[in-house]
PDB file of C-alpha atoms in Angstrom:
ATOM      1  CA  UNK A   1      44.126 -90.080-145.965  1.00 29.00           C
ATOM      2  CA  UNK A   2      46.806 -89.958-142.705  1.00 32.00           C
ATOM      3  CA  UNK A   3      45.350 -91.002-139.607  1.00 35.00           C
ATOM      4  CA  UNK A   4      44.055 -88.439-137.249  1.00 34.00           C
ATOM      5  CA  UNK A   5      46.989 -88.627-134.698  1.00 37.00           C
ATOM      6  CA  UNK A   6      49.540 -88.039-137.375  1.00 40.00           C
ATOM      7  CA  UNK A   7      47.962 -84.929-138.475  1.00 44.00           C
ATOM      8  CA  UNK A   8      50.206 -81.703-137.864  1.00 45.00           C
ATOM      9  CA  UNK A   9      48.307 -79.061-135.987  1.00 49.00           C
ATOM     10  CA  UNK A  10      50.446 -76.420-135.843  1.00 53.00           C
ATOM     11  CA  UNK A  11      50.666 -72.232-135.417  1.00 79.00           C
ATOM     12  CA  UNK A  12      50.573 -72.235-131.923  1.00 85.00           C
ATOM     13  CA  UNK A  13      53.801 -71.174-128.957  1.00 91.00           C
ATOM     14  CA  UNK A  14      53.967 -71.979-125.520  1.00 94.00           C
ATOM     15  CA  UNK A  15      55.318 -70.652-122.008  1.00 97.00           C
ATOM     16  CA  UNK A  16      55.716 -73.537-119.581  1.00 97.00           C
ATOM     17  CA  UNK A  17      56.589 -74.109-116.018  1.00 98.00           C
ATOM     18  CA  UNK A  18      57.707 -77.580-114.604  1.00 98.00           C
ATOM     19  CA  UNK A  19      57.723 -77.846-111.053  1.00 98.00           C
ATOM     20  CA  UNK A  20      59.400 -80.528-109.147  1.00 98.00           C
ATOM     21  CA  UNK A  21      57.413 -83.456-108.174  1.00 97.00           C
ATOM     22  CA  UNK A  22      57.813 -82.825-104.345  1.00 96.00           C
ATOM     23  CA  UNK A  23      55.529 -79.498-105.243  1.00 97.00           C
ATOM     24  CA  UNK A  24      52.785 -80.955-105.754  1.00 96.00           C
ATOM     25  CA  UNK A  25      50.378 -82.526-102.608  1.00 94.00           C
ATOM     26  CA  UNK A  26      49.030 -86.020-102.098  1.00 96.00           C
ATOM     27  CA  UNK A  27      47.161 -87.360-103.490  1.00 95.00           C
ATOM     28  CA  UNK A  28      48.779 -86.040-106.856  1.00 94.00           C
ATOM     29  CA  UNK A  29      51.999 -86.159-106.422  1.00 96.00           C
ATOM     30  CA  UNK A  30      51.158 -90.544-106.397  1.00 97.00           C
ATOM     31  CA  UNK A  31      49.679 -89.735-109.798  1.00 96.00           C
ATOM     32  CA  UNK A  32      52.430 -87.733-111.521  1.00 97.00           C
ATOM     33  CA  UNK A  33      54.547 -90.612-110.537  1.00 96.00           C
ATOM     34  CA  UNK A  34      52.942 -93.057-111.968  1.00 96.00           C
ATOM     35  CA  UNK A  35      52.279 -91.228-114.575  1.00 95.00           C
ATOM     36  CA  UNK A  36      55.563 -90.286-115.505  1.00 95.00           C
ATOM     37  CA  UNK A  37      56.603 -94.255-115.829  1.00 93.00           C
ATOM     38  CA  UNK A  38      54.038 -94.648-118.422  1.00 91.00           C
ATOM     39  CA  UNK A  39      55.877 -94.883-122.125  1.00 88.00           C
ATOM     40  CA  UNK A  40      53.214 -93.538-124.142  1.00 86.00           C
ATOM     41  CA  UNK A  41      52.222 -89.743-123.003  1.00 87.00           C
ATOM     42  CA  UNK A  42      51.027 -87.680-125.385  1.00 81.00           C
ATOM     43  CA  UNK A  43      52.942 -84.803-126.679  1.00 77.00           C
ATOM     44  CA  UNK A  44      51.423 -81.150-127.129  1.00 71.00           C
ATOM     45  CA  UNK A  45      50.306 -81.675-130.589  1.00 72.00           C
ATOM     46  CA  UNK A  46      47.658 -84.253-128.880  1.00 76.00           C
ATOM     47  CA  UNK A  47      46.348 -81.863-126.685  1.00 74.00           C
ATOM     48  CA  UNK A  48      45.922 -79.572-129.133  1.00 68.00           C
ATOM     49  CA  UNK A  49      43.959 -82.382-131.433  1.00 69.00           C
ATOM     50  CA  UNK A  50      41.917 -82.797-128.203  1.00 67.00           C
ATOM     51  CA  UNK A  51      41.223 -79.499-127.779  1.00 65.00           C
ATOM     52  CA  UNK A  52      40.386 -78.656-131.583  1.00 60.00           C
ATOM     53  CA  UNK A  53      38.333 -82.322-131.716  1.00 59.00           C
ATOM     54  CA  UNK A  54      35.680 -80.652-129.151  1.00 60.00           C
ATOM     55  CA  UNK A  55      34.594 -78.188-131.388  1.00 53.00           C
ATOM     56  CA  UNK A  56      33.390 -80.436-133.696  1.00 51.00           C
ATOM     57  CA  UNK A  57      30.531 -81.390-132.129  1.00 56.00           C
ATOM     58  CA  UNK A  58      26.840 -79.892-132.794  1.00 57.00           C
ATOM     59  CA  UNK A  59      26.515 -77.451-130.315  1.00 62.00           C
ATOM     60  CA  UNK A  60      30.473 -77.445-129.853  1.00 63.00           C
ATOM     61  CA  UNK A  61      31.948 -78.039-126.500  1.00 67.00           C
ATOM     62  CA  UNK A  62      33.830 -74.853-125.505  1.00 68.00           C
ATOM     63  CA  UNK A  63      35.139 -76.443-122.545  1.00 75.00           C
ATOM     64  CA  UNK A  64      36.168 -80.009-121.528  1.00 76.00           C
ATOM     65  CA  UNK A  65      33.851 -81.672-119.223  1.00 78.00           C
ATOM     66  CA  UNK A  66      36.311 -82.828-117.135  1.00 81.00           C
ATOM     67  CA  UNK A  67      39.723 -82.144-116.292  1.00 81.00           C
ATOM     68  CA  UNK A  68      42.773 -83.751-117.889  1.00 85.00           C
ATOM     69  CA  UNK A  69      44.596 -86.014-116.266  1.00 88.00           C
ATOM     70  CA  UNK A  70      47.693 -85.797-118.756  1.00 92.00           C
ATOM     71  CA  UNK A  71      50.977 -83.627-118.132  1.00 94.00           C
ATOM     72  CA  UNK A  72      54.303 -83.205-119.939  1.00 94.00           C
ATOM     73  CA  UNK A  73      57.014 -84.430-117.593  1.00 95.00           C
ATOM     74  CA  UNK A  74      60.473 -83.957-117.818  1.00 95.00           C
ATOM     75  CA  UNK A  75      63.962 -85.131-115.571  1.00 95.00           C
ATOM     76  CA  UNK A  76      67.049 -82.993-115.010  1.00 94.00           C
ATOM     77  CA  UNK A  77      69.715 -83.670-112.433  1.00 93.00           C
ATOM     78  CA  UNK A  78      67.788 -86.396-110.927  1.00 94.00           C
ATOM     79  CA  UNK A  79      64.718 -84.682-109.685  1.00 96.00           C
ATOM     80  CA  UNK A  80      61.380 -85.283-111.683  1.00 97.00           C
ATOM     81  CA  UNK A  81      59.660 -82.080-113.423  1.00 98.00           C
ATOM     82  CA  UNK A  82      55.878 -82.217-114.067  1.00 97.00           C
ATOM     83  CA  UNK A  83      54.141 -79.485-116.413  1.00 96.00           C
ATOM     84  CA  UNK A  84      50.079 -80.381-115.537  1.00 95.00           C
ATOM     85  CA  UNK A  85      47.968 -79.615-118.706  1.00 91.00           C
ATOM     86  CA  UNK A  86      44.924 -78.298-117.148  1.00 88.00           C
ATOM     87  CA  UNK A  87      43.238 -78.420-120.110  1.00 83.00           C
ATOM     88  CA  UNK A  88      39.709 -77.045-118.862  1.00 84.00           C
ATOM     89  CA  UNK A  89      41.183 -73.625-116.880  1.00 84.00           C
ATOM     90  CA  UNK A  90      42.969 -73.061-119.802  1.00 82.00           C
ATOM     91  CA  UNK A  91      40.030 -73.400-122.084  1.00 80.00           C
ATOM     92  CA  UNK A  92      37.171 -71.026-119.442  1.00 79.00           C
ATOM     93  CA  UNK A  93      40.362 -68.825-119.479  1.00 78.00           C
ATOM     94  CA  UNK A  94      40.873 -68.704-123.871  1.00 76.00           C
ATOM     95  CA  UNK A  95      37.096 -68.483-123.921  1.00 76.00           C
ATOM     96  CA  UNK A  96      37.301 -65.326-122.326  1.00 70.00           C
ATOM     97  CA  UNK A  97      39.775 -63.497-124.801  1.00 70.00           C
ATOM     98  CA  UNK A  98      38.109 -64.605-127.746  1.00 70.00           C
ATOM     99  CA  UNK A  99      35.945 -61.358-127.496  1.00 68.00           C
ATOM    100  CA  UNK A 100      38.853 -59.402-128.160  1.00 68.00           C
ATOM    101  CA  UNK A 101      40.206 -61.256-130.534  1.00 69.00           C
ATOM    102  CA  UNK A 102      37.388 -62.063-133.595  1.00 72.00           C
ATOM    103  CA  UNK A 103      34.691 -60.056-134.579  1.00 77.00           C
ATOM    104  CA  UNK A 104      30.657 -61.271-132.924  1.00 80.00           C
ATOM    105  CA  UNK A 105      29.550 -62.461-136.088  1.00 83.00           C
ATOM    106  CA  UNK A 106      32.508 -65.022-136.619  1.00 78.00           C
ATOM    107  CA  UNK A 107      32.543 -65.803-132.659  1.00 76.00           C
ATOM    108  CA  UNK A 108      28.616 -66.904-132.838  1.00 81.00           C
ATOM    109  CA  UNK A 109      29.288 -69.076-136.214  1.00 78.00           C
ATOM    110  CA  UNK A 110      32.497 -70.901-133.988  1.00 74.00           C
ATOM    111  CA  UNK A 111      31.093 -71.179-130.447  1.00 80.00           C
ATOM    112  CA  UNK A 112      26.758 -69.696-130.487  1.00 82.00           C
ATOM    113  CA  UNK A 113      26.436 -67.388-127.380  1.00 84.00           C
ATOM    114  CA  UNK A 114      24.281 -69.912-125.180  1.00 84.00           C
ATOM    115  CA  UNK A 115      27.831 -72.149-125.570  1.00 82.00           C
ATOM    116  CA  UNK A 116      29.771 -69.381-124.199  1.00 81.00           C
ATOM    117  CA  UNK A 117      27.247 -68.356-121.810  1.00 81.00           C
ATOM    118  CA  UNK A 118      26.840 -71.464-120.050  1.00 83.00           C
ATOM    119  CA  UNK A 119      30.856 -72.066-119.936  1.00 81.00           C
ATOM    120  CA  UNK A 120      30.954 -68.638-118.468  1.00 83.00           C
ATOM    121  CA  UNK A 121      27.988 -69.622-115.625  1.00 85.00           C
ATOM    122  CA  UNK A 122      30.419 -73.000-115.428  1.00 83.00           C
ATOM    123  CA  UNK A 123      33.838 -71.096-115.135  1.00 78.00           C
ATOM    124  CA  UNK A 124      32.341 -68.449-112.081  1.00 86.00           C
ATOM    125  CA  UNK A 125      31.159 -71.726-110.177  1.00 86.00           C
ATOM    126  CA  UNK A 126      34.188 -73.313-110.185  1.00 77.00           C
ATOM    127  CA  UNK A 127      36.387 -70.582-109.848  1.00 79.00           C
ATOM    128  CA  UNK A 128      34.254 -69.785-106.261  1.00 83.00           C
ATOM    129  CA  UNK A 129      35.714 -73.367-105.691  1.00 84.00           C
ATOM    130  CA  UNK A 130      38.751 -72.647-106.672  1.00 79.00           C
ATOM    131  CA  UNK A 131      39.952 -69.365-106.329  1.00 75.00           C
ATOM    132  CA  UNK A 132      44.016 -69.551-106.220  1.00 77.00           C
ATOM    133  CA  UNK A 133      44.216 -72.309-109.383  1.00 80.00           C
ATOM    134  CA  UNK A 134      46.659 -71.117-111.948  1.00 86.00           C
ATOM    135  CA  UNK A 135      47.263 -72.536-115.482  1.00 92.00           C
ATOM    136  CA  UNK A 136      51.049 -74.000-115.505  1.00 95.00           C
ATOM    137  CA  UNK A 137      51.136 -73.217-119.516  1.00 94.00           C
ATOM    138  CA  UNK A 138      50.539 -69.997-121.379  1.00 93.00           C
ATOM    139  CA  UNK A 139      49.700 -70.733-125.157  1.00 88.00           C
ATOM    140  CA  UNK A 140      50.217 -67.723-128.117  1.00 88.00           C
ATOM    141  CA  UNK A 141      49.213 -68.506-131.352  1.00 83.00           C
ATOM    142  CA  UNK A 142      50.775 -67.292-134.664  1.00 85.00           C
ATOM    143  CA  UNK A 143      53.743 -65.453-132.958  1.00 89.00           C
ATOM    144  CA  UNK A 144      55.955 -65.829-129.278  1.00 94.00           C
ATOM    145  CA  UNK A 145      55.204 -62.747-127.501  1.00 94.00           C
ATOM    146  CA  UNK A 146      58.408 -60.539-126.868  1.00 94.00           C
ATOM    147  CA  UNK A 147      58.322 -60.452-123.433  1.00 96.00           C
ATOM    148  CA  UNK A 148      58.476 -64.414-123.259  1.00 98.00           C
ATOM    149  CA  UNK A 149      62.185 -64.023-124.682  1.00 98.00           C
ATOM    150  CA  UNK A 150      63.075 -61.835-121.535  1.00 98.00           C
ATOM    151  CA  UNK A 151      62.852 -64.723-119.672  1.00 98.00           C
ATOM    152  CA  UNK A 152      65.509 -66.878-121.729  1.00 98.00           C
ATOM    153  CA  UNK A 153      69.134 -66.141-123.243  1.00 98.00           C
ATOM    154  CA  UNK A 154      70.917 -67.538-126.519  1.00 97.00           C
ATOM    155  CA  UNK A 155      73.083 -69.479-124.584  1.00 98.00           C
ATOM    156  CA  UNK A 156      70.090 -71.927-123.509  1.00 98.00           C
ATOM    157  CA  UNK A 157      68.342 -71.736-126.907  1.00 97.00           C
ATOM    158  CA  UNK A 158      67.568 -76.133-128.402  1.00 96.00           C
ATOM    159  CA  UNK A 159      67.392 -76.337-131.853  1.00 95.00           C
ATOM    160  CA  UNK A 160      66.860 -79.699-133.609  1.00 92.00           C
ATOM    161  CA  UNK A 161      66.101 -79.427-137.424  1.00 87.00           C
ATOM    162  CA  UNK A 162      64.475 -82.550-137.203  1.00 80.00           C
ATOM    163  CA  UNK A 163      64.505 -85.509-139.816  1.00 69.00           C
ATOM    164  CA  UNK A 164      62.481 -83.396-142.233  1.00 59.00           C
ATOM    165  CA  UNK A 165      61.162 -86.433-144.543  1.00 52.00           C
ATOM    166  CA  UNK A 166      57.506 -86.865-144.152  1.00 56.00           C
ATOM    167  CA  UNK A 167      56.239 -88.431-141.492  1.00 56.00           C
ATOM    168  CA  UNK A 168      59.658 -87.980-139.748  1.00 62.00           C
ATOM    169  CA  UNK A 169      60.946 -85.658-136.752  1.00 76.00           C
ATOM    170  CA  UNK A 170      59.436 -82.411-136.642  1.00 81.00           C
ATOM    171  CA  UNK A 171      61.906 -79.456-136.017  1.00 88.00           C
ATOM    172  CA  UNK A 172      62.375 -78.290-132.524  1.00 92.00           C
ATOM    173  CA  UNK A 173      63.268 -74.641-131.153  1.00 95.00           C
ATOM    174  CA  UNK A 174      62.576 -74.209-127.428  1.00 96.00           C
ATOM    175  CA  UNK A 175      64.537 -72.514-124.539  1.00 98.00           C
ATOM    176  CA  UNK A 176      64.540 -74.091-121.341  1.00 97.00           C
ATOM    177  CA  UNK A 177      66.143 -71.679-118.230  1.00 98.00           C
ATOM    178  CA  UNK A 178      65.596 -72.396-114.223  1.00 98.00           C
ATOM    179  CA  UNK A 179      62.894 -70.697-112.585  1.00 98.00           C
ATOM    180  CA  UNK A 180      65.472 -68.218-110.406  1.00 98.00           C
ATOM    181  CA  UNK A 181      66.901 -67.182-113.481  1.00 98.00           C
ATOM    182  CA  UNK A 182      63.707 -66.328-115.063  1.00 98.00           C
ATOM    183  CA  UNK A 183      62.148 -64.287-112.093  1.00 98.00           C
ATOM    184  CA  UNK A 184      65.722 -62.462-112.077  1.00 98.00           C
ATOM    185  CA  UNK A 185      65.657 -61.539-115.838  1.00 98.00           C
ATOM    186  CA  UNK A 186      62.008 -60.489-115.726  1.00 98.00           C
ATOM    187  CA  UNK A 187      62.587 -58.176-112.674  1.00 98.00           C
ATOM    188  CA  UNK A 188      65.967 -56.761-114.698  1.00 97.00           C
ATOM    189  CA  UNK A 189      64.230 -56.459-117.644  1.00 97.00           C
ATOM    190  CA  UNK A 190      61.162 -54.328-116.399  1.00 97.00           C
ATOM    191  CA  UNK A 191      63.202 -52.088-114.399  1.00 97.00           C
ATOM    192  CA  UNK A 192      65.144 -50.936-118.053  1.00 97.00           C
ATOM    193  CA  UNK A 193      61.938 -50.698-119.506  1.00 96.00           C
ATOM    194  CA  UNK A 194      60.526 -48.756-117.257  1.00 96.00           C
ATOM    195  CA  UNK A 195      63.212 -46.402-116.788  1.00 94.00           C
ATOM    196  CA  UNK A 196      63.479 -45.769-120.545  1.00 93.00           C
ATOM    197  CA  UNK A 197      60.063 -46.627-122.477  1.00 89.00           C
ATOM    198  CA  UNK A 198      56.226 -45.473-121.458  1.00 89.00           C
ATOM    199  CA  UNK A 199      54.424 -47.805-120.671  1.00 88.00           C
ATOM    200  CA  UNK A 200      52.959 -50.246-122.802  1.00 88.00           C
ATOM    201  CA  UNK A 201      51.571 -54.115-124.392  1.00 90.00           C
ATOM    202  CA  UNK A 202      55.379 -54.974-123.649  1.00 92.00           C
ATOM    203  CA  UNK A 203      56.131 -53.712-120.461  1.00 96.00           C
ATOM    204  CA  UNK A 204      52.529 -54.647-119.254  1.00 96.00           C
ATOM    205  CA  UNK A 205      53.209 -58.187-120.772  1.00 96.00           C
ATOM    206  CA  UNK A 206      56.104 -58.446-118.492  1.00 97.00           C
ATOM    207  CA  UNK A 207      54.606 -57.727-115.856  1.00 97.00           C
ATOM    208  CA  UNK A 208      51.600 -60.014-116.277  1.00 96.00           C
ATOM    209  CA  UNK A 209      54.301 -63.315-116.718  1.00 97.00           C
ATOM    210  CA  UNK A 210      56.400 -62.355-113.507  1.00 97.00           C
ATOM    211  CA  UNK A 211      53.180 -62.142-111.803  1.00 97.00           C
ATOM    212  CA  UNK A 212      52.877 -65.694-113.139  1.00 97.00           C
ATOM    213  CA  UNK A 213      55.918 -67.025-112.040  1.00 98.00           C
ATOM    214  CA  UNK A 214      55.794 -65.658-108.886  1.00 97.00           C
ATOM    215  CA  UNK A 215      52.816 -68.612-108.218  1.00 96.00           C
ATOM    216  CA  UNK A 216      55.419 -71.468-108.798  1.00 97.00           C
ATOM    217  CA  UNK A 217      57.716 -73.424-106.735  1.00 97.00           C
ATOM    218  CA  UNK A 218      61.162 -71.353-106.677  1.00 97.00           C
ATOM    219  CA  UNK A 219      62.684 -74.624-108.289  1.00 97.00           C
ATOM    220  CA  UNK A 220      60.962 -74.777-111.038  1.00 98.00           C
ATOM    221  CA  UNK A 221      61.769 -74.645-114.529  1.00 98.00           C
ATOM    222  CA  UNK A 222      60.509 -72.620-117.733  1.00 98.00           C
ATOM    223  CA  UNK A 223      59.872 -73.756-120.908  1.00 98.00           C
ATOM    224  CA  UNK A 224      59.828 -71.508-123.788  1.00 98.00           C
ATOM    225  CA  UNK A 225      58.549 -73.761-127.023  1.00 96.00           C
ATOM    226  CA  UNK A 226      58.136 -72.747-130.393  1.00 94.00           C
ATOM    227  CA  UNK A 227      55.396 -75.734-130.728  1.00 90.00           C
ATOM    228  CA  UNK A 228      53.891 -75.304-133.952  1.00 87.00           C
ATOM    229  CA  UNK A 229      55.329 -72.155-135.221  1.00 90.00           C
ATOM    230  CA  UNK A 230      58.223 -74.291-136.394  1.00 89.00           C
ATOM    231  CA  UNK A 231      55.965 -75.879-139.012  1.00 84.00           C
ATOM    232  CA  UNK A 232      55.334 -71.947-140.101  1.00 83.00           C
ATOM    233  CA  UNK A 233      58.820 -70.337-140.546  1.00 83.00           C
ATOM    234  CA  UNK A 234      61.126 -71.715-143.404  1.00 82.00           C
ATOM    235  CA  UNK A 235      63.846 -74.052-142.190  1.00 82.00           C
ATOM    236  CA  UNK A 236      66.934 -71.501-143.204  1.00 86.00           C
ATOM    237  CA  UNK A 237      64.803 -69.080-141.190  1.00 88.00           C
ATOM    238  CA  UNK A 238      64.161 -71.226-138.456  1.00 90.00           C
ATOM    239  CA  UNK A 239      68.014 -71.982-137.944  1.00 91.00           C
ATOM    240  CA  UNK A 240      68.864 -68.724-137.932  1.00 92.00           C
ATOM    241  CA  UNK A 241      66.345 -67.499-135.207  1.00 94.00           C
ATOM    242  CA  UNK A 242      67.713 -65.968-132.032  1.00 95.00           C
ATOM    243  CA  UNK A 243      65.085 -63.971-130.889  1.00 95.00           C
ATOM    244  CA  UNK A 244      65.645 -63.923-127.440  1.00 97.00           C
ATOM    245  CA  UNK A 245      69.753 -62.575-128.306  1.00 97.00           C
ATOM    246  CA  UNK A 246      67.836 -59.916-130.205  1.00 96.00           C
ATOM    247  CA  UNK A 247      65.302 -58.605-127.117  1.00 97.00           C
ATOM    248  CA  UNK A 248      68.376 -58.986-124.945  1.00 97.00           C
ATOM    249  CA  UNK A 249      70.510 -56.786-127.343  1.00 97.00           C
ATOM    250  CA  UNK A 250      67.656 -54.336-127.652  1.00 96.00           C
ATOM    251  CA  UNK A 251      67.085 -54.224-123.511  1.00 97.00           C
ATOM    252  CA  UNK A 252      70.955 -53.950-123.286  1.00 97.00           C
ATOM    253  CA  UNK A 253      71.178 -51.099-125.452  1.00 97.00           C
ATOM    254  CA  UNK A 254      68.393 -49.608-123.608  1.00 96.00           C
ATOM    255  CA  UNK A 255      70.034 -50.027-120.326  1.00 95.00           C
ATOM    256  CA  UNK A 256      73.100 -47.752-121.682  1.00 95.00           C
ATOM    257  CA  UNK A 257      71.151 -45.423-123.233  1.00 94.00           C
ATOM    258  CA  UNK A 258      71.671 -46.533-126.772  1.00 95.00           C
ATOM    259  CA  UNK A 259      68.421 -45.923-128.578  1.00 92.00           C
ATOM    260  CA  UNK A 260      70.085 -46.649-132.111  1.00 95.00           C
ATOM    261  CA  UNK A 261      71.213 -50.121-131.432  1.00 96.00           C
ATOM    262  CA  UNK A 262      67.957 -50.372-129.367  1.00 95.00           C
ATOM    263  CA  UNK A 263      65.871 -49.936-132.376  1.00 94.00           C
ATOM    264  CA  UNK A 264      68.355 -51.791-134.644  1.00 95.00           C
ATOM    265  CA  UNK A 265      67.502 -55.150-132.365  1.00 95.00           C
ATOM    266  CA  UNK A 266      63.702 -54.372-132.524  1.00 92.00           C
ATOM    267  CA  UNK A 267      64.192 -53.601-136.300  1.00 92.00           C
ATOM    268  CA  UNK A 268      65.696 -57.638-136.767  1.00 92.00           C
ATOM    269  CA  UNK A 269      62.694 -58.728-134.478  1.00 92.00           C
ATOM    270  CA  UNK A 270      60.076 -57.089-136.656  1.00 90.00           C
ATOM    271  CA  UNK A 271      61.333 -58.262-139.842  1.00 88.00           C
ATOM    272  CA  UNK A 272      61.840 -61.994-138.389  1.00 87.00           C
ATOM    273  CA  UNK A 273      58.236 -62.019-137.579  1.00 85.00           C
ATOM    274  CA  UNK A 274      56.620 -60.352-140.534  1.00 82.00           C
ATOM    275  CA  UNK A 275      56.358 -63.375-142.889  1.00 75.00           C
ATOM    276  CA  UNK A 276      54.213 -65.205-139.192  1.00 78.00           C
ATOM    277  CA  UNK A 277      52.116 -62.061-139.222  1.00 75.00           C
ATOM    278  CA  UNK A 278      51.107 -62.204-143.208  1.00 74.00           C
ATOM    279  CA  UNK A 279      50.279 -65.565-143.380  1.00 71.00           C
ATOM    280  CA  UNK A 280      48.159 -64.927-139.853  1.00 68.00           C
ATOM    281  CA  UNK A 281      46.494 -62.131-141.424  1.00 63.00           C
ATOM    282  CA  UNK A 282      45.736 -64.162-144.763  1.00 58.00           C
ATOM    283  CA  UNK A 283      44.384 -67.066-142.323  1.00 58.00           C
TER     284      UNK A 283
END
């Protein structure tokens, strides 16, 4: 049997922002430093363990007790980038959409409803505490949400098909794009949209992440990660990916009014992501 920490656990996207070090006040800013010189930090497959190891308890634990302490950290032109897990405000804030996503009876057999209420009681107190705390990572799972890819182009898409032996190098496929450029793309976007669609889950997704950004330093940078998605789409498939060209293409053809090549690029997006959607719906 493979040890617990080299178990894949996989299906699941993320949205990040890194912001410099010099955002962040005293006394944390000491303790991404010293963090960031340490040569083991964990990756986001070990907070995912984390987070999945907590339900295993009898009665689960819906929320960590306390805080992490762990970020993913990152360098680029000589300045120091720090993405802060936050693992509990993430949690209070999943917690709250897992109404909407999974039917009562299979929501009481995962988490009971004294669980959920007491997280909920816990999540109001501290939020009184904390009113203007914001979770620097967005998590999807089974798909990337469409309006992520507005925020990225082809030209800054990272693939790495990884080792693919076991035990090796997973794949890779992540964009990474500065924050300015992100903020500028979302705004652009939204105004096509707008002016040519009703409105809708896309252009109201949109909205929601440049609401988002807007709550970061202006320096920052965003992180768009297949995570472990990769470990879900076939590796020819996986190569072949470029998503965000295609919601470009579509918003493009939008923009000049060409509703056949706008629904061709939606058309290569919905096909892409069919085989993620069976196997979610067979899961």
């Amino acid at each position: 049997m493979p040890k617990v920490s080299a178990v894949i656990v996989p299906y699941a996207s993320y949205l990040r922002v890194y912001e410099p070090l010099a955002a962040f006040p005293e006394p944390e800013r000491s303790h991404w430093a010293r963090y960031a010189r340490r040569p083991d930090r964990p990756s986001y497959q070990d907070e995912l363990r984390r987070s999945l190891a907590d339900l295993l308890p009898t009665p689960p634990v819906a929320v960590p007790v306390q805080e992490s302490a762990d970020a993913f950290v990152t360098e680029a032109g000589g300045v120091l980038y720090v993405c802060p897990w936050r693992t509990r405000l993430r949690g209070w804030q999943a917690l709250g959409a897992l109404g909407e996503e999974l039917p009562v009876p299979v929501l009481d057999a995962v988490l009971p409803p004294l669980v959920r209420h007491q997280a909920a009681q816990d999540y109001e107190r501290w939020l009184s505490r904390n009113p203007d705390a914001r979770p620097w990572i967005r998590t999807a799972t089974w798909e990337v949400p469409l309006d992520w890819f507005v925020l990225v182009t082809d030209e800054e898409r990272e693939y790495d098909k990884g080792s693919g032996a076991d035990g090796g190098a997973a794949p890779v496929l992540r964009y990474r794009t500065p924050m300015v450029q992100a903020r500028r793309r979302v705004a652009r976007g939204l105004r096509t949209l707008r002016e040519s669609l009703d409105e809708g889950p896309l252009i109201d997704g949109l909205t929601d992440v440049g609401r988002w950004l807007e709550e970061f330093h202006p320096r920052s940078l965003v992180e768009l990660d297949y995570g472990g998605l990769v470990h879900v789409l076939p590796a020819g498939d996986l190569a072949g990916d470029h998503s965000a060209a295609d919601v470009a293409a579509g918003i493009e053809a939008l923009r000049e009014g060409d509703g056949e090549a706008a629904g061709e690029a939606y058309g290569r997006l919905m096909e892409r992501w069919r085989a993620v959607r069976d196997r979610r719906s067979a899961n």
